[in-house]
XYZ file of C-alpha atoms in Angstrom:
660
model
C -0.558 -7.074 70.771
C -3.178 -9.737 70.007
C -2.587 -13.159 71.509
C -1.536 -15.826 69.031
C -4.538 -18.021 68.220
C -3.018 -21.243 69.594
C -2.159 -19.554 72.884
C -5.666 -18.118 73.038
C -7.117 -21.616 72.713
C -4.863 -22.834 75.529
C -6.068 -19.985 77.737
C -9.686 -20.776 76.792
C -9.096 -24.417 77.765
C -7.792 -23.369 81.170
C -10.801 -21.116 81.732
C -13.137 -23.913 80.652
C -11.359 -26.254 83.050
C -11.912 -23.751 85.861
C -15.632 -23.776 85.083
C -15.526 -27.599 84.990
C -13.942 -27.623 88.453
C -16.745 -25.394 89.723
C -19.287 -27.794 88.242
C -17.650 -30.889 89.767
C -17.616 -29.279 93.213
C -21.259 -28.313 92.880
C -22.411 -31.762 91.737
C -20.438 -33.621 94.397
C -21.623 -31.533 97.346
C -25.213 -30.615 96.386
C -28.063 -32.170 98.362
C -30.945 -32.225 95.841
C -31.172 -34.781 93.045
C -32.084 -32.036 90.594
C -28.611 -30.552 90.995
C -26.399 -33.576 91.657
C -28.141 -35.919 89.169
C -30.143 -33.877 86.645
C -27.468 -31.146 86.631
C -29.790 -28.169 86.294
C -27.145 -25.560 87.048
C -24.592 -23.265 85.471
C -21.047 -22.290 86.454
C -19.610 -19.363 84.552
C -16.664 -16.999 84.445
C -17.643 -13.469 83.413
C -15.737 -10.287 82.648
C -15.784 -7.375 85.112
C -18.622 -5.984 82.973
C -20.588 -9.250 83.218
C -20.076 -10.975 79.838
C -19.709 -14.758 80.090
C -16.411 -16.028 78.673
C -16.159 -19.610 79.999
C -18.642 -22.332 80.998
C -18.487 -26.088 81.692
C -17.985 -28.035 78.498
C -20.073 -31.125 79.303
C -22.212 -30.233 82.295
C -25.299 -28.293 83.193
C -27.343 -25.789 81.251
C -25.279 -24.346 78.378
C -27.948 -21.841 77.355
C -26.367 -19.579 79.992
C -23.126 -19.556 77.993
C -24.177 -16.274 76.407
C -25.517 -14.606 79.529
C -24.681 -11.043 80.557
C -24.623 -10.580 84.329
C -23.965 -6.866 83.939
C -27.452 -5.706 85.025
C -27.232 -7.458 88.427
C -23.544 -6.746 88.973
C -24.381 -3.058 88.808
C -27.064 -3.398 91.497
C -24.423 -4.003 94.165
C -22.840 -0.732 95.235
C -19.228 -1.680 95.922
C -17.409 -5.002 96.093
C -14.802 -6.132 98.593
C -12.675 -9.300 98.597
C -14.651 -12.165 100.101
C -18.065 -10.861 99.003
C -20.629 -13.283 97.568
C -23.887 -11.900 96.214
C -27.232 -13.581 95.570
C -30.544 -13.071 93.789
C -33.427 -15.086 92.402
C -35.748 -12.204 91.484
C -36.703 -12.396 87.782
C -37.487 -8.703 87.576
C -34.193 -7.461 89.110
C -31.851 -7.304 86.152
C -33.580 -10.135 84.213
C -30.788 -12.601 85.001
C -32.623 -14.954 87.349
C -35.455 -15.915 85.043
C -37.700 -17.699 87.539
C -37.698 -17.865 91.312
C -36.256 -21.408 91.793
C -33.063 -20.289 90.037
C -30.743 -19.001 92.757
C -27.851 -17.060 91.207
C -24.729 -16.190 93.178
C -21.569 -14.352 92.131
C -18.194 -13.525 93.629
C -15.656 -10.917 92.514
C -12.103 -12.100 91.877
C -9.547 -9.492 92.904
C -5.906 -9.194 91.836
C -3.763 -6.383 93.215
C -6.908 -4.627 94.451
C -8.714 -4.736 91.086
C -11.593 -6.950 89.964
C -10.310 -9.089 87.090
C -13.491 -11.139 86.653
C -16.453 -12.630 88.498
C -17.174 -16.310 89.121
C -20.902 -16.938 89.016
C -23.443 -19.706 88.871
C -27.012 -20.752 89.435
C -28.905 -23.847 90.491
C -32.549 -24.763 90.138
C -33.925 -25.333 93.636
C -36.561 -28.054 93.903
C -38.769 -25.684 95.914
C -38.619 -22.024 96.978
C -42.058 -21.841 98.593
C -45.102 -20.268 97.018
C -48.571 -21.509 96.189
C -47.703 -25.054 95.042
C -45.039 -27.648 95.887
C -41.999 -27.144 93.667
C -43.155 -23.502 93.333
C -44.100 -23.728 89.655
C -47.329 -24.408 87.792
C -48.922 -23.160 84.623
C -51.984 -22.325 86.753
C -50.234 -19.537 88.697
C -51.032 -16.019 87.580
C -48.663 -13.631 89.373
C -45.040 -13.627 90.474
C -45.978 -13.399 94.151
C -47.385 -16.944 93.997
C -44.065 -18.404 92.852
C -42.130 -18.358 96.101
C -39.713 -16.152 97.953
C -37.837 -13.507 95.968
C -34.414 -12.276 97.010
C -33.281 -9.010 95.413
C -29.608 -8.624 94.495
C -27.714 -8.314 97.793
C -24.637 -9.566 99.610
C -25.087 -13.019 101.110
C -21.469 -13.005 102.291
C -19.732 -9.727 103.102
C -15.923 -9.870 103.288
C -16.139 -13.555 104.160
C -18.923 -13.244 106.743
C -22.289 -14.917 106.062
C -25.408 -12.773 106.423
C -27.404 -15.049 108.733
C -30.538 -12.876 108.445
C -30.815 -13.516 104.709
C -30.324 -17.233 105.280
C -33.026 -17.373 107.966
C -35.532 -15.610 105.742
C -34.865 -18.029 102.873
C -35.101 -21.149 105.074
C -38.324 -19.928 106.675
C -40.099 -19.655 103.318
C -39.265 -22.945 101.592
C -40.603 -26.484 102.003
C -37.244 -28.260 102.327
C -35.015 -25.759 104.147
C -32.122 -28.100 104.904
C -32.015 -29.295 101.304
C -31.973 -25.710 100.056
C -29.252 -24.746 102.533
C -27.202 -27.761 101.489
C -27.468 -26.742 97.841
C -26.575 -23.138 98.678
C -23.444 -24.280 100.537
C -22.521 -26.273 97.424
C -22.888 -23.120 95.347
C -20.664 -21.186 97.729
C -18.034 -23.929 97.513
C -18.296 -23.779 93.727
C -17.551 -20.049 93.424
C -14.763 -20.309 95.994
C -13.115 -22.992 93.860
C -13.685 -20.856 90.778
C -11.899 -17.947 92.459
C -8.952 -20.188 93.346
C -8.727 -21.549 89.798
C -8.699 -18.042 88.314
C -5.784 -17.111 90.567
C -3.944 -20.209 89.330
C -4.556 -19.163 85.708
C -3.277 -15.648 86.413
C -0.181 -17.082 88.112
C 0.534 -19.092 84.963
C -0.289 -16.571 82.234
C 0.024 -13.224 83.979
C -2.787 -10.804 84.714
C -2.231 -8.750 81.537
C -2.487 -11.819 79.301
C -5.524 -13.075 81.226
C -7.380 -9.758 80.987
C -6.567 -9.305 77.319
C -7.247 -12.957 76.563
C -10.762 -13.100 77.939
C -11.732 -10.214 75.678
C -10.096 -11.845 72.692
C -12.043 -15.035 73.449
C -15.236 -13.017 73.096
C -13.998 -11.446 69.853
C -13.021 -14.840 68.451
C -16.420 -16.348 69.267
C -18.072 -13.425 67.502
C -15.856 -13.981 64.459
C -16.782 -17.685 64.383
C -20.509 -16.935 64.672
C -20.418 -14.387 61.866
C -18.559 -16.845 59.640
C -21.342 -19.397 60.152
C -24.022 -16.799 59.431
C -22.289 -15.695 56.233
C -22.714 -19.270 54.980
C -26.517 -19.006 55.250
C -28.494 -17.460 52.390
C -29.518 -13.897 53.182
C -33.245 -13.532 53.510
C -36.291 -13.502 55.759
C -37.746 -16.741 57.146
C -40.902 -17.092 59.248
C -42.013 -19.877 61.552
C -44.387 -20.197 64.533
C -45.293 -22.848 67.077
C -47.572 -23.189 70.081
C -47.754 -24.150 73.710
C -50.862 -26.208 74.420
C -52.708 -23.617 76.489
C -52.146 -20.080 77.748
C -53.554 -21.091 81.155
C -55.994 -23.569 82.634
C -58.851 -24.098 80.196
C -57.217 -21.684 77.788
C -56.340 -21.615 74.112
C -53.060 -22.317 72.306
C -50.246 -19.903 73.072
C -48.175 -18.746 70.112
C -44.487 -17.943 69.697
C -43.778 -16.460 66.254
C -40.367 -15.693 64.776
C -39.279 -13.786 61.720
C -35.620 -14.587 61.125
C -33.601 -12.088 59.091
C -30.138 -13.058 57.850
C -27.980 -10.361 56.296
C -24.233 -10.351 55.723
C -23.080 -12.262 58.785
C -25.654 -10.822 61.156
C -29.007 -12.161 62.301
C -32.145 -10.566 63.685
C -34.739 -12.638 65.525
C -38.002 -10.703 65.506
C -40.618 -12.202 67.833
C -43.310 -9.727 66.815
C -46.517 -11.706 66.314
C -46.041 -13.752 69.466
C -48.922 -13.714 71.905
C -49.331 -11.085 74.610
C -48.170 -11.912 78.119
C -50.633 -14.328 79.646
C -52.441 -14.808 82.941
C -50.412 -17.947 83.594
C -46.730 -18.611 84.195
C -45.570 -19.079 80.580
C -44.139 -15.566 80.409
C -40.435 -14.802 79.919
C -38.932 -11.913 81.939
C -36.276 -10.811 79.438
C -36.685 -7.062 79.931
C -36.547 -6.827 76.147
C -32.746 -7.174 76.276
C -31.775 -7.839 72.681
C -29.222 -10.540 73.537
C -31.054 -12.223 76.371
C -30.099 -15.938 76.353
C -33.685 -17.155 76.791
C -34.570 -15.639 73.430
C -31.338 -16.678 71.708
C -30.505 -20.121 73.086
C -31.973 -21.680 69.937
C -29.537 -19.601 67.904
C -26.639 -20.872 70.040
C -27.742 -24.443 69.303
C -28.053 -23.738 65.581
C -24.613 -22.148 65.379
C -23.060 -25.047 67.275
C -24.868 -27.528 65.019
C -23.277 -25.840 62.018
C -19.819 -25.501 63.626
C -18.936 -27.899 66.432
C -15.695 -25.992 67.083
C -17.616 -22.894 68.133
C -16.213 -21.238 71.246
C -19.454 -20.650 73.119
C -19.549 -17.477 75.196
C -21.249 -14.090 75.147
C -19.345 -13.170 71.978
C -21.324 -15.831 70.108
C -24.409 -13.645 70.403
C -22.868 -10.330 69.345
C -23.878 -11.002 65.752
C -27.511 -11.273 66.833
C -30.278 -9.127 68.175
C -33.760 -10.107 69.273
C -36.857 -7.957 68.979
C -39.378 -8.673 71.755
C -42.182 -6.120 72.078
C -43.020 -5.164 75.655
C -46.009 -6.845 77.222
C -45.702 -9.970 75.106
C -44.955 -13.548 76.030
C -41.227 -12.984 75.484
C -40.993 -9.663 77.326
C -43.475 -9.725 80.173
C -43.847 -6.925 82.707
C -44.401 -7.359 86.435
C -46.310 -8.813 88.170
C -46.695 -11.507 85.501
C -45.921 -15.051 86.645
C -42.841 -16.485 84.927
C -42.257 -19.900 86.501
C -42.847 -21.883 83.302
C -40.615 -19.654 81.214
C -38.518 -22.743 80.376
C -41.422 -24.141 78.327
C -41.637 -20.894 76.377
C -37.851 -20.817 76.071
C -38.067 -24.271 74.468
C -40.603 -22.846 72.025
C -38.126 -20.107 71.081
C -35.612 -22.872 70.352
C -38.175 -24.785 68.301
C -39.198 -21.819 66.162
C -35.541 -20.908 65.671
C -34.816 -24.391 64.318
C -37.951 -24.145 62.181
C -36.884 -20.856 60.623
C -33.334 -22.076 60.002
C -34.771 -25.266 58.483
C -36.352 -23.082 55.819
C -32.993 -21.413 55.199
C -30.897 -24.620 55.285
C -33.234 -27.566 54.660
C -30.396 -29.972 53.840
C -28.434 -29.257 57.024
C -30.946 -28.671 59.820
C -32.804 -31.456 61.658
C -36.365 -31.590 62.804
C -36.468 -30.284 66.350
C -37.078 -32.043 69.632
C -40.652 -31.663 70.912
C -39.804 -29.504 73.918
C -42.112 -29.498 76.899
C -40.217 -32.103 78.927
C -42.211 -32.942 82.054
C -39.999 -32.309 85.064
C -41.565 -34.492 87.742
C -41.580 -33.344 91.369
C -43.190 -34.879 94.456
C -44.156 -33.602 97.851
C -44.874 -36.671 99.946
C -43.952 -38.314 103.250
C -42.123 -41.422 104.399
C -43.506 -44.081 106.742
C -42.017 -42.131 109.651
C -43.964 -39.033 108.637
C -40.837 -37.264 107.446
C -41.756 -34.760 104.715
C -40.036 -35.300 101.381
C -39.712 -32.717 98.615
C -37.891 -34.096 95.584
C -37.481 -34.128 91.844
C -37.576 -37.588 90.280
C -36.399 -36.530 86.853
C -37.553 -35.233 83.489
C -39.757 -37.183 81.075
C -39.443 -35.932 77.535
C -39.392 -36.713 73.878
C -36.560 -37.707 71.626
C -34.589 -35.606 69.205
C -35.878 -34.835 65.736
C -34.750 -36.790 62.700
C -31.740 -35.283 60.958
C -30.598 -35.184 57.313
C -28.226 -38.093 58.052
C -29.492 -40.036 61.078
C -32.401 -40.921 63.339
C -33.079 -38.676 66.297
C -31.854 -39.866 69.716
C -34.433 -41.728 71.788
C -35.828 -40.343 75.014
C -33.664 -37.244 75.233
C -33.924 -34.523 72.631
C -31.178 -31.978 72.028
C -33.175 -29.196 73.684
C -32.330 -30.759 77.050
C -28.686 -29.767 76.544
C -26.549 -31.558 79.150
C -29.430 -32.148 81.573
C -29.713 -35.787 82.589
C -32.310 -38.129 83.967
C -32.315 -39.125 87.622
C -31.594 -42.868 87.953
C -34.528 -44.855 89.304
C -32.277 -46.334 91.989
C -31.441 -42.855 93.326
C -35.081 -41.762 93.340
C -36.300 -44.901 95.114
C -33.526 -44.585 97.683
C -34.441 -40.990 98.503
C -38.186 -40.837 97.849
C -40.908 -43.271 99.071
C -42.202 -44.231 95.608
C -42.096 -47.417 93.532
C -41.203 -47.198 89.852
C -43.245 -49.615 87.766
C -41.929 -48.571 84.377
C -39.245 -46.307 82.927
C -38.265 -46.632 79.299
C -39.270 -45.789 75.736
C -42.805 -45.564 74.327
C -43.367 -47.651 71.193
C -44.671 -45.994 68.020
C -44.165 -42.486 69.430
C -41.540 -41.345 66.927
C -42.495 -39.437 63.804
C -41.840 -41.570 60.731
C -39.264 -40.477 58.188
C -36.360 -41.553 56.046
C -34.669 -40.807 59.350
C -37.237 -41.180 62.078
C -37.589 -38.985 65.118
C -36.558 -40.167 68.554
C -39.004 -42.117 70.687
C -40.449 -40.494 73.769
C -39.805 -41.627 77.315
C -42.432 -43.095 79.639
C -42.342 -43.040 83.449
C -44.843 -44.871 85.647
C -44.644 -44.787 89.441
C -46.785 -45.520 92.492
C -47.143 -43.333 95.575
C -48.008 -44.552 99.063
C -48.544 -41.559 101.351
C -51.799 -39.600 101.654
C -51.923 -36.071 100.271
C -48.980 -36.681 97.953
C -48.728 -33.877 95.394
C -47.170 -34.523 91.983
C -46.199 -31.610 89.771
C -45.331 -32.113 86.111
C -43.613 -28.859 85.200
C -43.311 -27.883 81.532
C -45.804 -30.411 80.161
C -46.633 -29.634 76.564
C -47.459 -31.303 73.228
C -50.694 -32.819 74.491
C -52.592 -30.851 71.798
C -50.204 -30.083 68.917
C -47.564 -32.536 67.718
C -43.879 -31.952 67.185
C -43.381 -31.322 63.480
C -41.598 -33.353 60.815
C -39.570 -31.990 57.903
C -39.502 -32.563 54.130
C -41.942 -35.478 54.154
C -41.115 -36.612 57.695
C -44.201 -37.126 59.845
C -45.126 -35.387 63.060
C -44.512 -37.184 66.351
C -47.187 -38.426 68.757
C -48.724 -36.431 71.588
C -47.750 -36.527 75.256
C -49.969 -38.043 77.989
C -50.481 -37.666 81.738
C -52.644 -40.421 83.259
C -53.714 -41.383 86.748
C -54.236 -45.098 87.462
C -53.809 -46.286 83.843
C -55.489 -49.516 82.798
C -57.912 -49.540 85.727
C -61.582 -48.533 86.134
C -60.248 -45.436 87.932
C -58.155 -44.308 84.946
C -58.220 -40.550 84.419
C -56.547 -38.710 81.553
C -55.258 -35.426 82.976
C -54.801 -33.553 79.721
C -52.504 -30.583 80.240
C -52.880 -30.436 84.027
C -49.543 -30.100 85.787
C -50.599 -30.546 89.446
C -52.035 -33.816 90.756
C -53.061 -34.665 94.321
C -52.816 -38.403 94.923
C -54.131 -40.944 97.387
C -52.132 -43.919 98.719
C -51.698 -46.538 96.009
C -52.293 -44.209 93.053
C -50.220 -44.877 89.958
C -49.078 -42.014 87.727
C -48.006 -42.472 84.109
C -46.276 -39.739 82.129
C -45.481 -40.173 78.434
C -43.441 -37.589 76.564
C -44.117 -36.409 73.032
C -42.474 -38.143 70.094
C -40.158 -36.173 67.825
C -40.812 -35.553 64.141
C -39.073 -37.377 61.316
C -36.952 -36.122 58.433
C -37.666 -37.114 54.836
C -40.211 -39.408 53.194
C -40.653 -42.545 55.373
C -41.274 -44.673 52.239
C -37.635 -44.023 51.335
C -36.338 -45.450 54.633
C -34.164 -48.539 54.293
C -36.539 -51.460 55.058
C -33.763 -53.149 57.059
C -33.741 -50.228 59.465
C -37.501 -50.566 59.889
C -37.036 -54.273 60.611
C -34.420 -53.393 63.238
C -36.877 -50.947 64.836
C -39.522 -53.680 65.008
C -37.097 -56.160 66.599
C -36.084 -53.594 69.211
C -39.698 -52.779 70.028
C -39.503 -49.214 68.731
C -42.090 -49.674 65.965
C -45.026 -52.093 65.791
C -45.559 -54.240 62.678
C -48.843 -52.394 62.064
C -47.187 -48.962 62.040
C -44.350 -50.323 59.903
C -46.856 -51.254 57.183
C -48.849 -48.031 57.503
C -46.088 -45.468 57.970
C -43.159 -47.047 56.123
C -44.743 -49.491 53.653
C -42.645 -52.315 55.090
C -43.876 -55.876 55.665
C -42.042 -58.623 57.536
C -42.280 -62.406 57.346
C -40.712 -64.433 60.155
C -38.846 -61.350 61.326
C -37.270 -60.653 57.919
C -38.272 -58.013 55.377
C -40.717 -59.435 52.840
C -39.327 -57.670 49.797
C -42.217 -58.460 47.440
C -44.883 -57.321 49.916
C -42.845 -54.224 50.744
C -42.533 -53.231 47.073
C -46.271 -53.689 46.661
C -47.059 -51.559 49.692
C -44.765 -48.768 48.584
C -46.088 -48.822 45.013
C -49.763 -48.886 45.998
C -51.815 -46.095 44.376
C -53.545 -43.405 46.363
C -50.700 -42.357 48.623
C -50.737 -38.581 48.666
C -47.433 -36.853 48.033
C -46.380 -34.477 50.808
C -45.137 -31.206 49.385
C -45.207 -28.951 52.449
C -41.903 -28.254 54.163
C -43.388 -29.178 57.567
C -45.870 -31.789 58.730
C -47.412 -30.163 61.807
C -49.958 -32.892 62.535
C -53.715 -32.980 62.062
C -54.682 -30.956 65.156
C -52.499 -27.976 64.324
C -53.447 -28.131 60.649
C -57.126 -27.904 61.629
C -56.390 -25.045 64.040
C -54.490 -23.053 61.420
C -57.270 -23.555 58.877
C -59.142 -21.100 61.090
C -56.298 -19.196 62.752
C -54.211 -18.555 59.657
C -51.155 -16.300 59.556
C -53.331 -13.555 58.087
C -55.897 -13.798 60.857
C -53.209 -13.968 63.533
C -51.570 -10.847 62.089
C -54.861 -8.963 62.428
C -55.303 -10.272 65.965
C -51.767 -9.182 66.896
C -52.309 -5.714 65.452
C -55.446 -5.301 67.532
C -53.977 -6.675 70.770
C -50.785 -4.635 70.641
C -52.851 -1.454 70.469
C -54.520 -2.250 73.808
C -53.270 -1.764 77.380
C -50.981 -4.613 78.454
C -53.306 -5.839 81.199
C -56.202 -6.180 78.722
C -54.421 -8.077 75.941
C -54.722 -11.638 77.228
C -58.357 -11.084 78.148
C -59.122 -9.809 74.652
C -57.206 -12.678 73.038
C -59.382 -15.255 74.777
C -62.530 -13.311 73.899
C -61.478 -13.275 70.238
C -60.943 -17.014 70.237
C -64.295 -17.590 71.929
C -66.101 -15.391 69.405
C -64.560 -17.172 66.426
C -65.259 -20.587 67.971
C -68.936 -19.697 68.364
C -69.422 -20.197 64.657
C -68.136 -17.133 62.873
C -65.608 -19.473 61.177
C -63.064 -19.107 58.457
C -65.597 -18.780 55.663
C -66.551 -15.217 56.677
C -64.757 -12.165 55.365
C -61.610 -12.054 57.471
C -60.820 -8.365 58.015
C -64.452 -7.334 58.485
C -65.034 -10.115 61.002
C -61.949 -9.287 63.073
C -62.821 -5.588 63.124
C -66.389 -6.389 64.166
C -65.257 -8.624 67.024
C -62.673 -6.066 68.154
C -65.168 -3.201 68.172
C -67.625 -5.280 70.217
C -64.945 -6.222 72.756
C -63.790 -2.642 73.202
C -67.341 -1.450 73.627
C -68.071 -4.110 76.267
C -64.922 -3.085 78.156
C -65.700 0.613 77.994
C -62.522 1.324 76.009
C -62.363 3.705 73.039
C -63.282 1.984 69.778
C -60.611 3.962 67.951
C -57.823 1.986 69.575
């Protein structure tokens, strides 16, 4: 008999509370700031088959709420009480999606039967590899990204496998920190196991087992109800990472969204081939992989805040990700920066849904938050390996409000690391940490301002990594007349004769006394900025969010003695020559110029050519195509003939059959 809906919600609350307890234990016992402060972790209860049915409600990384651990659960032969398993290998089951993410899981037995698993992951600050913090866009193969642990038992019937632990500690830059975090994970799953037993004691094992499946069914029902409220149809949107590798060209994620009768298909055909950098996503092509569908989870929750988020939420969806592409890379492709590409999947999902529901969907956050890590040393020579927090953009303007400043929605529950914590644990001096004026895209409801972080290092050979940097080439887009946000910046020794703009570099080697400034990208606005209430613009000026010059230019608002000058404002807003914006999106001048050459039609021809080639050749050919077009064969030439000519020449130079 189905469980009455009110009782099901009570059971769901208890399961969510169990996940919360796991999260509290993890945060309070972890050693690294990236876990205990930033909260880059997940704690999840999953069915015996691996479907997630409960996650923390205000902590961590909720994009794992729809995860299916089934592929890795099956890689362990048999489970016994007291077992705890571990993996961080992205290509073993496609659950651990880059090497710093250590996943562990523990079976929960009742009367000799597994009733569920308690699982979780943390992002380790470093797991070895070619660069401090293990991740950089410049890496080209998975072997450079640190130690990989295949799915195996870390604890067998309550006994720790010391050999596995020694191997891990030998291969990382901060072994005691990593071991401290791993002990926190073990404590977390042990508490999760205890909490599940308490739930079973209260509700009974039959009700618990039936209830967790009904939770999944209910979440599916809720998701389908939301989707049925969206007009059926096909909606296309694409966006770009700055570069597909050092000195590369923009890297495209394309999405065709198909809504039909309470179901949704997210077709990523048209996205770029897997690249010779670490932007690749190791999804295995699994049609409900959370990395490809986290944007959908956010959209559904935006449209129904009562959504019960679990693996059932994604049953109404399927993703199409052709093999050998950015979203379904094959080994040995590097995957460390998959979070940047995952953010792009979120961005294009919001873009496509904006076309379907323009009056309900906001502009998106910029994505590409710079997660700042340092390898340095204290005055005593003690090595320090630490994260000092993310630096990102704000949230996009919405149909009813400004976007939040400094922390866009794509960051989920992840938090900044307080300056006081970082200075106490890391030998650096923070000179500035706040919001960057004039960074937000203008709109009736403006985007959120970006964050700025400026710090000074003191030890020689300090290495700074800025993982996930993006939006230094193409802006975050605005919607329905809202303007695009500003670009991000990475600068060494700003305001001095030694100032160097680092572009999209994400690794910087510093000398004592160097100052590093990181500025996130501003978020796009929503609606025509000339329709914004002038009093709100005046408030933005008083708070230092907008300069008087940008207020006049972007909003047509003038102030006198700190008060809106109504006559001057009317004159500015009525001045002739202001071009009406009719496009749904404002993508910024750089992307508009890029797409004047690389139009959807041209990109479709490029994709058709690349997908016909061997996987290992595709990225090489993509760059050769871009180089050939940039040499002067521009957009004015006949499109199809030009693309065919370039393709034939490339195949001939590679010794591959021209008929491909």
